[in-house]
GROMACS .gro file of C-alpha atoms in nm:
model
  432
    1MET     CA    1  -3.157  -1.229   2.557
    2ALA     CA    2  -3.080  -0.897   2.386
    3ALA     CA    3  -2.722  -0.833   2.294
    4ASP     CA    4  -2.530  -0.584   2.503
    5PRO     CA    5  -2.512  -0.267   2.289
    6ARG     CA    6  -2.162  -0.207   2.418
    7GLU     CA    7  -2.047  -0.546   2.290
    8ARG     CA    8  -1.813  -0.512   1.994
    9SER     CA    9  -1.791  -0.751   1.703
   10PRO     CA   10  -1.500  -0.996   1.726
   11PHE     CA   11  -1.162  -0.895   1.590
   12LEU     CA   12  -1.139  -1.022   1.229
   13GLY     CA   13  -1.509  -1.109   1.244
   14LEU     CA   14  -1.777  -1.037   0.982
   15LEU     CA   15  -1.739  -0.693   0.828
   16PRO     CA   16  -2.038  -0.460   0.787
   17LEU     CA   17  -2.181  -0.513   0.437
   18PRO     CA   18  -2.090  -0.167   0.295
   19GLU     CA   19  -1.733  -0.203   0.427
   20ARG     CA   20  -1.708  -0.555   0.286
   21ASN     CA   21  -1.826  -0.440  -0.058
   22ALA     CA   22  -1.578  -0.151  -0.061
   23VAL     CA   23  -1.291  -0.381   0.041
   24VAL     CA   24  -1.380  -0.645  -0.218
   25GLN     CA   25  -1.399  -0.381  -0.493
   26ALA     CA   26  -1.067  -0.221  -0.395
   27LEU     CA   27  -0.881  -0.550  -0.361
   28ARG     CA   28  -1.013  -0.688  -0.690
   29THR     CA   29  -0.830  -0.410  -0.878
   30GLU     CA   30  -0.523  -0.443  -0.656
   31THR     CA   31  -0.504  -0.818  -0.719
   32VAL     CA   32  -0.507  -0.779  -1.096
   33GLY     CA   33  -0.258  -0.494  -1.067
   34GLY     CA   34  -0.043  -0.707  -0.839
   35LEU     CA   35  -0.019  -0.981  -1.101
   36VAL     CA   36   0.086  -0.719  -1.358
   37LEU     CA   37   0.337  -0.580  -1.106
   38LEU     CA   38   0.477  -0.927  -1.046
   39SER     CA   39   0.514  -0.980  -1.421
   40ALA     CA   40   0.686  -0.642  -1.464
   41ALA     CA   41   0.934  -0.723  -1.187
   42VAL     CA   42   1.016  -1.058  -1.348
   43VAL     CA   43   1.062  -0.894  -1.689
   44ALA     CA   44   1.293  -0.632  -1.535
   45LEU     CA   45   1.507  -0.895  -1.362
   46VAL     CA   46   1.532  -1.113  -1.672
   47TRP     CA   47   1.600  -0.819  -1.904
   48ALA     CA   48   1.872  -0.677  -1.676
   49ASN     CA   49   2.051  -1.014  -1.674
   50THR     CA   50   2.056  -1.084  -2.049
   51PRO     CA   51   2.296  -0.970  -2.324
   52TRP     CA   52   2.041  -0.693  -2.393
   53SER     CA   53   2.089  -0.534  -2.050
   54GLY     CA   54   2.254  -0.236  -2.218
   55VAL     CA   55   1.929  -0.161  -2.401
   56TYR     CA   56   1.744  -0.174  -2.069
   57GLU     CA   57   1.989   0.071  -1.911
   58ARG     CA   58   1.972   0.311  -2.207
   59ILE     CA   59   1.593   0.320  -2.196
   60ARG     CA   60   1.592   0.356  -1.815
   61ASP     CA   61   1.843   0.644  -1.824
   62PHE     CA   62   1.697   0.827  -2.126
   63HIS     CA   63   1.613   1.189  -2.038
   64PHE     CA   64   1.321   1.396  -2.161
   65GLY     CA   65   1.099   1.674  -2.034
   66ILE     CA   66   1.099   2.054  -2.007
   67PRO     CA   67   1.440   2.171  -1.879
   68ALA     CA   68   1.317   2.531  -1.838
   69LEU     CA   69   1.071   2.409  -1.575
   70GLY     CA   70   1.327   2.189  -1.399
   71LEU     CA   71   1.162   1.877  -1.536
   72ASP     CA   72   1.432   1.718  -1.754
   73LEU     CA   73   1.416   1.369  -1.598
   74SER     CA   74   1.518   1.016  -1.688
   75VAL     CA   75   1.256   0.751  -1.765
   76GLU     CA   76   1.330   0.591  -1.426
   77HIS     CA   77   1.290   0.929  -1.257
   78TRP     CA   78   0.960   1.002  -1.434
   79THR     CA   79   0.817   0.670  -1.318
   80ALA     CA   80   0.931   0.727  -0.958
   81ASP     CA   81   0.828   1.093  -0.927
   82GLY     CA   82   0.549   1.113  -1.183
   83LEU     CA   83   0.364   0.784  -1.210
   84LEU     CA   84   0.398   0.703  -0.840
   85ALA     CA   85   0.227   1.035  -0.764
   86VAL     CA   86  -0.086   0.875  -0.913
   87PHE     CA   87  -0.032   0.569  -0.691
   88PHE     CA   88  -0.005   0.791  -0.383
   89LEU     CA   89  -0.310   0.993  -0.492
   90VAL     CA   90  -0.512   0.671  -0.489
   91ALA     CA   91  -0.350   0.577  -0.155
   92GLY     CA   92  -0.450   0.916  -0.015
   93ILE     CA   93  -0.810   0.859  -0.125
   94GLU     CA   94  -0.811   0.515   0.037
   95LEU     CA   95  -0.669   0.660   0.359
   96LYS     CA   96  -0.936   0.933   0.359
   97ARG     CA   97  -1.206   0.668   0.304
   98GLU     CA   98  -1.070   0.462   0.594
   99LEU     CA   99  -1.068   0.771   0.817
  100VAL     CA  100  -1.422   0.877   0.724
  101VAL     CA  101  -1.617   0.552   0.678
  102GLY     CA  102  -1.370   0.266   0.724
  103GLU     CA  103  -1.175   0.091   0.999
  104LEU     CA  104  -1.000   0.411   1.110
  105ARG     CA  105  -1.313   0.621   1.165
  106THR     CA  106  -1.336   0.555   1.541
  107PRO     CA  107  -1.061   0.504   1.800
  108ALA     CA  108  -1.208   0.166   1.898
  109THR     CA  109  -1.186   0.018   1.549
  110ALA     CA  110  -0.865   0.203   1.457
  111ALA     CA  111  -0.663   0.095   1.761
  112LEU     CA  112  -0.572  -0.255   1.645
  113PRO     CA  113  -0.466  -0.187   1.284
  114VAL     CA  114  -0.291   0.140   1.371
  115VAL     CA  115  -0.092  -0.013   1.659
  116ALA     CA  116  -0.008  -0.314   1.442
  117ALA     CA  117   0.104  -0.094   1.153
  118LEU     CA  118   0.312   0.134   1.376
  119CYS     CA  119   0.485  -0.164   1.536
  120GLY     CA  120   0.530  -0.304   1.187
  121MET     CA  121   0.723   0.010   1.095
  122ILE     CA  122   0.918   0.067   1.417
  123VAL     CA  123   1.051  -0.288   1.467
  124PRO     CA  124   1.190  -0.327   1.110
  125ALA     CA  125   1.362   0.012   1.139
  126ALA     CA  126   1.507  -0.089   1.477
  127LEU     CA  127   1.633  -0.426   1.346
  128TYR     CA  128   1.787  -0.257   1.041
  129SER     CA  129   1.962  -0.008   1.270
  130ALA     CA  130   2.089  -0.282   1.502
  131THR     CA  131   2.218  -0.486   1.207
  132VAL     CA  132   2.409  -0.203   1.042
  133MET     CA  133   2.546  -0.076   1.373
  134ALA     CA  134   2.682  -0.424   1.447
  135GLY     CA  135   2.837  -0.440   1.100
  136GLY     CA  136   2.963  -0.082   1.088
  137GLY     CA  137   2.731   0.011   0.799
  138SER     CA  138   2.530   0.317   0.702
  139MET     CA  139   2.213   0.414   0.888
  140GLU     CA  140   2.073   0.588   0.578
  141GLY     CA  141   1.847   0.296   0.484
  142TRP     CA  142   1.660   0.266   0.815
  143ALA     CA  143   1.324   0.341   0.649
  144VAL     CA  144   1.357   0.095   0.358
  145PRO     CA  145   1.200  -0.214   0.527
  146MET     CA  146   0.908  -0.023   0.682
  147ALA     CA  147   0.638  -0.041   0.410
  148THR     CA  148   0.408  -0.323   0.297
  149ASP     CA  149   0.329  -0.365  -0.073
  150ILE     CA  150  -0.042  -0.457  -0.079
  151ALA     CA  151  -0.047  -0.525  -0.456
  152PHE     CA  152   0.246  -0.769  -0.442
  153ALA     CA  153   0.096  -0.941  -0.136
  154LEU     CA  154  -0.238  -0.985  -0.311
  155ALA     CA  155  -0.060  -1.118  -0.619
  156VAL     CA  156   0.095  -1.388  -0.401
  157LEU     CA  157  -0.251  -1.476  -0.268
  158ALA     CA  158  -0.385  -1.491  -0.623
  159VAL     CA  159  -0.103  -1.722  -0.734
  160LEU     CA  160  -0.178  -1.944  -0.435
  161SER     CA  161  -0.548  -1.950  -0.534
  162THR     CA  162  -0.636  -1.892  -0.171
  163HIS     CA  163  -0.955  -1.732  -0.044
  164LEU     CA  164  -0.884  -1.522   0.263
  165PRO     CA  165  -1.200  -1.407   0.444
  166ALA     CA  166  -1.289  -1.042   0.384
  167ALA     CA  167  -1.190  -0.943   0.739
  168LEU     CA  168  -0.834  -1.071   0.695
  169ARG     CA  169  -0.804  -0.896   0.359
  170ALA     CA  170  -0.945  -0.575   0.508
  171PHE     CA  171  -0.695  -0.592   0.795
  172LEU     CA  172  -0.410  -0.635   0.546
  173LEU     CA  173  -0.541  -0.342   0.341
  174THR     CA  174  -0.568  -0.118   0.647
  175LEU     CA  175  -0.213  -0.209   0.751
  176ALA     CA  176  -0.090  -0.114   0.404
  177VAL     CA  177  -0.284   0.214   0.407
  178VAL     CA  178  -0.131   0.321   0.740
  179ASP     CA  179   0.210   0.204   0.611
  180ASP     CA  180   0.168   0.423   0.304
  181LEU     CA  181   0.090   0.724   0.520
  182GLY     CA  182   0.396   0.655   0.734
  183ALA     CA  183   0.610   0.613   0.423
  184ILE     CA  184   0.499   0.940   0.266
  185LEU     CA  185   0.560   1.127   0.594
  186ILE     CA  186   0.909   0.976   0.610
  187ILE     CA  187   0.977   1.072   0.247
  188ALA     CA  188   0.854   1.427   0.307
  189VAL     CA  189   1.040   1.484   0.636
  190PHE     CA  190   1.362   1.285   0.602
  191PHE     CA  191   1.438   1.286   0.229
  192PRO     CA  192   1.392   1.640   0.099
  193SER     CA  193   1.650   1.780  -0.141
  194ASP     CA  194   1.749   2.149  -0.149
  195LEU     CA  195   1.431   2.325  -0.045
  196ASN     CA  196   1.289   2.602  -0.263
  197PHE     CA  197   1.047   2.782  -0.034
  198ALA     CA  198   0.894   2.990  -0.315
  199ALA     CA  199   0.800   2.673  -0.506
  200LEU     CA  200   0.675   2.505  -0.189
  201GLY     CA  201   0.463   2.811  -0.112
  202GLY     CA  202   0.316   2.790  -0.461
  203ALA     CA  203   0.237   2.421  -0.409
  204LEU     CA  204   0.062   2.495  -0.078
  205ALA     CA  205  -0.135   2.776  -0.245
  206CYS     CA  206  -0.246   2.534  -0.517
  207LEU     CA  207  -0.357   2.284  -0.253
  208ALA     CA  208  -0.556   2.562  -0.084
  209VAL     CA  209  -0.729   2.635  -0.416
  210PHE     CA  210  -0.790   2.260  -0.458
  211TYR     CA  211  -0.954   2.253  -0.114
  212ALA     CA  212  -1.168   2.558  -0.195
  213LEU     CA  213  -1.290   2.399  -0.518
  214GLN     CA  214  -1.394   2.091  -0.323
  215ARG     CA  215  -1.548   2.299  -0.046
  216PHE     CA  216  -1.766   2.494  -0.290
  217ARG     CA  217  -1.859   2.179  -0.487
  218VAL     CA  218  -1.695   2.291  -0.813
  219ARG     CA  219  -1.707   2.007  -1.065
  220GLY     CA  220  -1.518   1.948  -1.391
  221TRP     CA  221  -1.188   1.774  -1.460
  222TRP     CA  222  -1.061   2.083  -1.645
  223TRP     CA  223  -1.023   2.255  -1.306
  224TYR     CA  224  -0.855   1.973  -1.120
  225VAL     CA  225  -0.621   1.808  -1.372
  226PRO     CA  226  -0.423   2.126  -1.462
  227LEU     CA  227  -0.419   2.231  -1.096
  228GLY     CA  228  -0.294   1.886  -0.994
  229VAL     CA  229  -0.013   1.891  -1.253
  230VAL     CA  230   0.098   2.240  -1.144
  231THR     CA  231   0.089   2.133  -0.777
  232TRP     CA  232   0.300   1.827  -0.859
  233ALA     CA  233   0.557   2.033  -1.056
  234LEU     CA  234   0.586   2.295  -0.781
  235MET     CA  235   0.625   2.028  -0.514
  236TYR     CA  236   0.899   1.861  -0.717
  237ASN     CA  237   1.085   2.189  -0.772
  238GLY     CA  238   1.033   2.277  -0.407
  239GLY     CA  239   1.263   1.992  -0.306
  240VAL     CA  240   0.996   1.769  -0.148
  241HIS     CA  241   0.932   1.438  -0.322
  242ALA     CA  242   0.655   1.498  -0.573
  243THR     CA  243   0.450   1.199  -0.454
  244VAL     CA  244   0.361   1.407  -0.146
  245ALA     CA  245   0.141   1.616  -0.376
  246GLY     CA  246  -0.055   1.305  -0.471
  247VAL     CA  247  -0.128   1.208  -0.111
  248ALA     CA  248  -0.225   1.566  -0.021
  249MET     CA  249  -0.478   1.588  -0.304
  250GLY     CA  250  -0.616   1.244  -0.219
  251LEU     CA  251  -0.675   1.354   0.142
  252ILE     CA  252  -0.847   1.675   0.028
  253LEU     CA  253  -1.095   1.505  -0.206
  254ARG     CA  254  -1.442   1.474  -0.056
  255THR     CA  255  -1.541   1.116   0.030
  256THR     CA  256  -1.898   1.177   0.152
  257ARG     CA  257  -2.185   1.197  -0.093
  258ASP     CA  258  -2.412   1.500  -0.116
  259GLU     CA  259  -2.784   1.449  -0.156
  260GLY     CA  260  -2.858   1.325  -0.506
  261GLU     CA  261  -2.499   1.216  -0.577
  262THR     CA  262  -2.439   0.858  -0.687
  263ALA     CA  263  -2.066   0.886  -0.604
  264SER     CA  264  -1.844   1.131  -0.419
  265PRO     CA  265  -1.551   1.307  -0.595
  266ALA     CA  266  -1.310   1.070  -0.420
  267GLU     CA  267  -1.506   0.766  -0.537
  268ARG     CA  268  -1.520   0.893  -0.896
  269THR     CA  269  -1.148   0.975  -0.897
  270SER     CA  270  -1.052   0.642  -0.746
  271HIS     CA  271  -1.275   0.457  -0.995
  272LEU     CA  272  -1.097   0.631  -1.283
  273LEU     CA  273  -0.739   0.621  -1.155
  274HIS     CA  274  -0.719   0.299  -0.954
  275PRO     CA  275  -0.693   0.071  -1.262
  276PHE     CA  276  -0.429   0.301  -1.413
  277SER     CA  277  -0.236   0.315  -1.086
  278ALA     CA  278  -0.245  -0.061  -1.024
  279GLY     CA  279  -0.213  -0.176  -1.384
  280VAL     CA  280   0.019   0.085  -1.540
  281ALA     CA  281   0.186   0.327  -1.298
  282VAL     CA  282   0.319   0.082  -1.038
  283PRO     CA  283   0.421  -0.190  -1.289
  284LEU     CA  284   0.613   0.066  -1.498
  285PHE     CA  285   0.791   0.186  -1.185
  286ALA     CA  286   0.877  -0.176  -1.105
  287LEU     CA  287   0.999  -0.234  -1.461
  288PHE     CA  288   1.260   0.041  -1.431
  289ALA     CA  289   1.339   0.001  -1.059
  290ALA     CA  290   1.370  -0.376  -1.021
  291GLY     CA  291   1.622  -0.440  -1.298
  292VAL     CA  292   1.930  -0.537  -1.097
  293GLY     CA  293   2.212  -0.766  -1.196
  294VAL     CA  294   2.185  -1.105  -1.025
  295SER     CA  295   2.489  -1.325  -0.970
  296ALA     CA  296   2.622  -1.550  -0.698
  297ALA     CA  297   2.854  -1.271  -0.586
  298SER     CA  298   2.580  -1.005  -0.574
  299LEU     CA  299   2.342  -1.236  -0.386
  300GLY     CA  300   2.623  -1.319  -0.144
  301GLU     CA  301   2.671  -0.947  -0.074
  302VAL     CA  302   2.305  -0.919   0.024
  303PHE     CA  303   2.384  -1.139   0.326
  304THR     CA  304   2.737  -1.015   0.397
  305ARG     CA  305   2.707  -0.635   0.366
  306PRO     CA  306   2.536  -0.473   0.666
  307GLU     CA  307   2.295  -0.244   0.476
  308PRO     CA  308   2.129  -0.502   0.249
  309LEU     CA  309   2.132  -0.759   0.530
  310GLY     CA  310   1.957  -0.506   0.752
  311VAL     CA  311   1.687  -0.462   0.486
  312VAL     CA  312   1.630  -0.839   0.459
  313VAL     CA  313   1.619  -0.881   0.838
  314GLY     CA  314   1.384  -0.583   0.869
  315LEU     CA  315   1.140  -0.714   0.607
  316VAL     CA  316   1.137  -1.081   0.702
  317VAL     CA  317   1.185  -1.069   1.080
  318GLY     CA  318   1.098  -0.711   1.171
  319LYS     CA  319   0.766  -0.692   0.990
  320THR     CA  320   0.655  -1.030   1.126
  321LEU     CA  321   0.748  -0.959   1.488
  322GLY     CA  322   0.626  -0.599   1.479
  323ILE     CA  323   0.282  -0.663   1.330
  324PHE     CA  324   0.212  -0.982   1.522
  325ALA     CA  325   0.329  -0.850   1.859
  326GLY     CA  326   0.155  -0.516   1.803
  327THR     CA  327  -0.172  -0.687   1.711
  328TYR     CA  328  -0.157  -0.934   2.000
  329LEU     CA  329  -0.075  -0.668   2.261
  330ALA     CA  330  -0.336  -0.425   2.127
  331ALA     CA  331  -0.597  -0.701   2.134
  332ARG     CA  332  -0.509  -0.787   2.494
  333PHE     CA  333  -0.510  -0.421   2.596
  334THR     CA  334  -0.847  -0.349   2.431
  335ARG     CA  335  -0.989  -0.689   2.535
  336ALA     CA  336  -1.077  -0.763   2.174
  337ARG     CA  337  -1.202  -1.116   2.107
  338LEU     CA  338  -1.045  -1.293   1.813
  339ASN     CA  339  -1.297  -1.442   1.569
  340PRO     CA  340  -1.345  -1.799   1.702
  341ASP     CA  341  -1.325  -1.934   1.345
  342LEU     CA  342  -0.967  -1.806   1.320
  343ALA     CA  343  -0.649  -1.848   1.525
  344TRP     CA  344  -0.351  -1.631   1.611
  345ALA     CA  345  -0.160  -1.841   1.359
  346ASP     CA  346  -0.366  -1.664   1.091
  347VAL     CA  347  -0.255  -1.325   1.220
  348PHE     CA  348   0.105  -1.449   1.221
  349ALA     CA  349   0.074  -1.564   0.857
  350LEU     CA  350  -0.064  -1.222   0.764
  351ALA     CA  351   0.226  -1.054   0.945
  352VAL     CA  352   0.474  -1.263   0.744
  353LEU     CA  353   0.293  -1.171   0.422
  354ALA     CA  354   0.323  -0.801   0.515
  355GLY     CA  355   0.702  -0.844   0.489
  356ILE     CA  356   0.662  -0.803   0.113
  357GLY     CA  357   0.780  -0.445   0.081
  358PHE     CA  358   0.837  -0.395  -0.289
  359THR     CA  359   0.721  -0.065  -0.442
  360VAL     CA  360   0.764   0.188  -0.161
  361ALA     CA  361   1.073   0.008  -0.027
  362LEU     CA  362   1.240   0.042  -0.368
  363LEU     CA  363   1.143   0.411  -0.381
  364ILE     CA  364   1.283   0.485  -0.034
  365GLY     CA  365   1.596   0.283  -0.120
  366GLU     CA  366   1.663   0.506  -0.420
  367LEU     CA  367   1.615   0.818  -0.206
  368ALA     CA  368   1.830   0.690   0.081
  369PHE     CA  369   2.116   0.571  -0.141
  370PRO     CA  370   2.170   0.815  -0.431
  371ASP     CA  371   2.488   0.631  -0.532
  372PRO     CA  372   2.377   0.379  -0.802
  373ALA     CA  373   2.617   0.108  -0.682
  374ALA     CA  374   2.486   0.122  -0.326
  375ALA     CA  375   2.127   0.145  -0.451
  376GLU     CA  376   2.172  -0.177  -0.652
  377HIS     CA  377   2.256  -0.371  -0.334
  378ILE     CA  378   1.952  -0.226  -0.156
  379LYS     CA  379   1.724  -0.312  -0.450
  380ALA     CA  380   1.856  -0.668  -0.450
  381ALA     CA  381   1.793  -0.688  -0.074
  382VAL     CA  382   1.434  -0.566  -0.116
  383LEU     CA  383   1.375  -0.830  -0.383
  384VAL     CA  384   1.534  -1.108  -0.177
  385GLY     CA  385   1.356  -1.008   0.144
  386SER     CA  386   1.020  -0.981  -0.032
  387LEU     CA  387   1.064  -1.320  -0.197
  388ILE     CA  388   1.158  -1.486   0.135
  389ALA     CA  389   0.854  -1.328   0.304
  390ALA     CA  390   0.630  -1.439   0.016
  391ALA     CA  391   0.759  -1.797   0.029
  392LEU     CA  392   0.720  -1.826   0.407
  393ALA     CA  393   0.372  -1.671   0.395
  394ALA     CA  394   0.272  -1.912   0.117
  395LEU     CA  395   0.365  -2.209   0.334
  396LEU     CA  396   0.175  -2.075   0.636
  397ILE     CA  397  -0.135  -1.974   0.440
  398ARG     CA  398  -0.157  -2.298   0.243
  399ARG     CA  399  -0.168  -2.491   0.572
  400ARG     CA  400  -0.486  -2.304   0.668
  401ASN     CA  401  -0.639  -2.273   0.322
  402GLY     CA  402  -0.915  -2.524   0.401
  403VAL     CA  403  -1.038  -2.300   0.684
  404TYR     CA  404  -1.014  -1.989   0.468
  405ARG     CA  405  -1.204  -2.149   0.180
  406ARG     CA  406  -1.488  -2.258   0.411
  407LEU     CA  407  -1.523  -1.908   0.561
  408TYR     CA  408  -1.495  -1.743   0.219
  409GLU     CA  409  -1.764  -1.966   0.068
  410GLU     CA  410  -1.991  -1.897   0.365
  411GLU     CA  411  -1.943  -1.523   0.316
  412GLU     CA  412  -2.014  -1.547  -0.059
  413ARG     CA  413  -2.317  -1.782  -0.051
  414ASP     CA  414  -2.629  -1.617  -0.193
  415ASP     CA  415  -2.886  -1.893  -0.235
  416ASP     CA  416  -3.176  -1.654  -0.300
  417HIS     CA  417  -2.974  -1.458  -0.563
  418ASP     CA  418  -3.075  -1.118  -0.426
  419GLY     CA  419  -2.720  -0.978  -0.436
  420ILE     CA  420  -2.681  -0.986  -0.056
  421PRO     CA  421  -2.483  -1.274   0.097
  422ASP     CA  422  -2.707  -1.494   0.309
  423ILE     CA  423  -2.482  -1.461   0.615
  424TYR     CA  424  -2.576  -1.092   0.643
  425GLN     CA  425  -2.947  -1.170   0.627
  426ARG     CA  426  -2.909  -1.434   0.897
  427SER     CA  427  -2.711  -1.189   1.112
  428SER     CA  428  -2.981  -0.921   1.065
  429ALA     CA  429  -3.257  -1.167   1.155
  430ALA     CA  430  -3.068  -1.277   1.468
  431GLU     CA  431  -3.037  -0.915   1.586
  432HIS     CA  432  -3.413  -0.869   1.564
   0.00000   0.00000   0.00000
């Protein structure tokens, strides 16, 4: 009997081959970068808790730049505002790809990950707010536990030597992409400094030129690199966090290929910058953001002060409840069928893993708490919450690793060595 054309593939079922290849390629770089990120975070923690911590602080606080252009920044500041702009540029490209050719291109496929991601941002913020209100703390950090760190999460999976099926990894990636968009909107709207409308107008004009260059198919890095740097500097001086410029340029870059093109501008840019973003930019940010003093007293304050406790509760409990409940309710509402080879316990494990909120959570923590003493407590809470989420996710994922390995090996099997997994050829034959 012919399949009903209206029938949709199961939720977390086999991905289309082009989507699977794109996900595998993107996550391969992120996994390697995640291991470097993990190493940088460990180095920062160890360094900040040795007799040489003073050297770490002097390097972190060293200023350089061009004061006349308002760019005399510390090393820590350069990594947060400068290097993370590259990270958000790559995130913007990935979001654009998802919107044009990925899971977010149609309302039917976008509903589940978008609802899950939104719930995974709203519930942590609500739990943080409830915790600090009960303890009489500051509401300033409500956005800290809202973002998932895909690189750190993938590093945990790599350390576990697990083999999640491509659909689970794609779902995690899509969650993180939507999270990144939410985070950058929060940074732009809720954490601006003194606005300079002339500089912001210049930044918008530069983005308009950037769009025109893309629209008229102008090629050559010598156009885009200087324009991107000027846009970044104007955005920074305009009082909006400079990483917003990165996301804006990523969303403007063309992701569709013209006739005769082997790769679109977005694909070429991502291919060049993704390794730098994952392997250099984010780890350097972690190196100078994660160096907090660890002691029994400081760890005790994470669980006794309302603000850091709210961050831990938001990451560990809020992310899990928000993503799992959002996914389950969206699936029921859309009548999506879960892949019969998986169980809702797998979605729950993925929701726990999404509680790792390292890079963007640290960035928002610094913006929300300008006072260094308060920021140190928030950083410690982000580290503690992320480690708890990673440990719980490791336990849940290891229990199901036999299932994941079987599905992964089935997806990867290519007995005829033609470069196309056999499962796709069987699926194509079954359709005909």
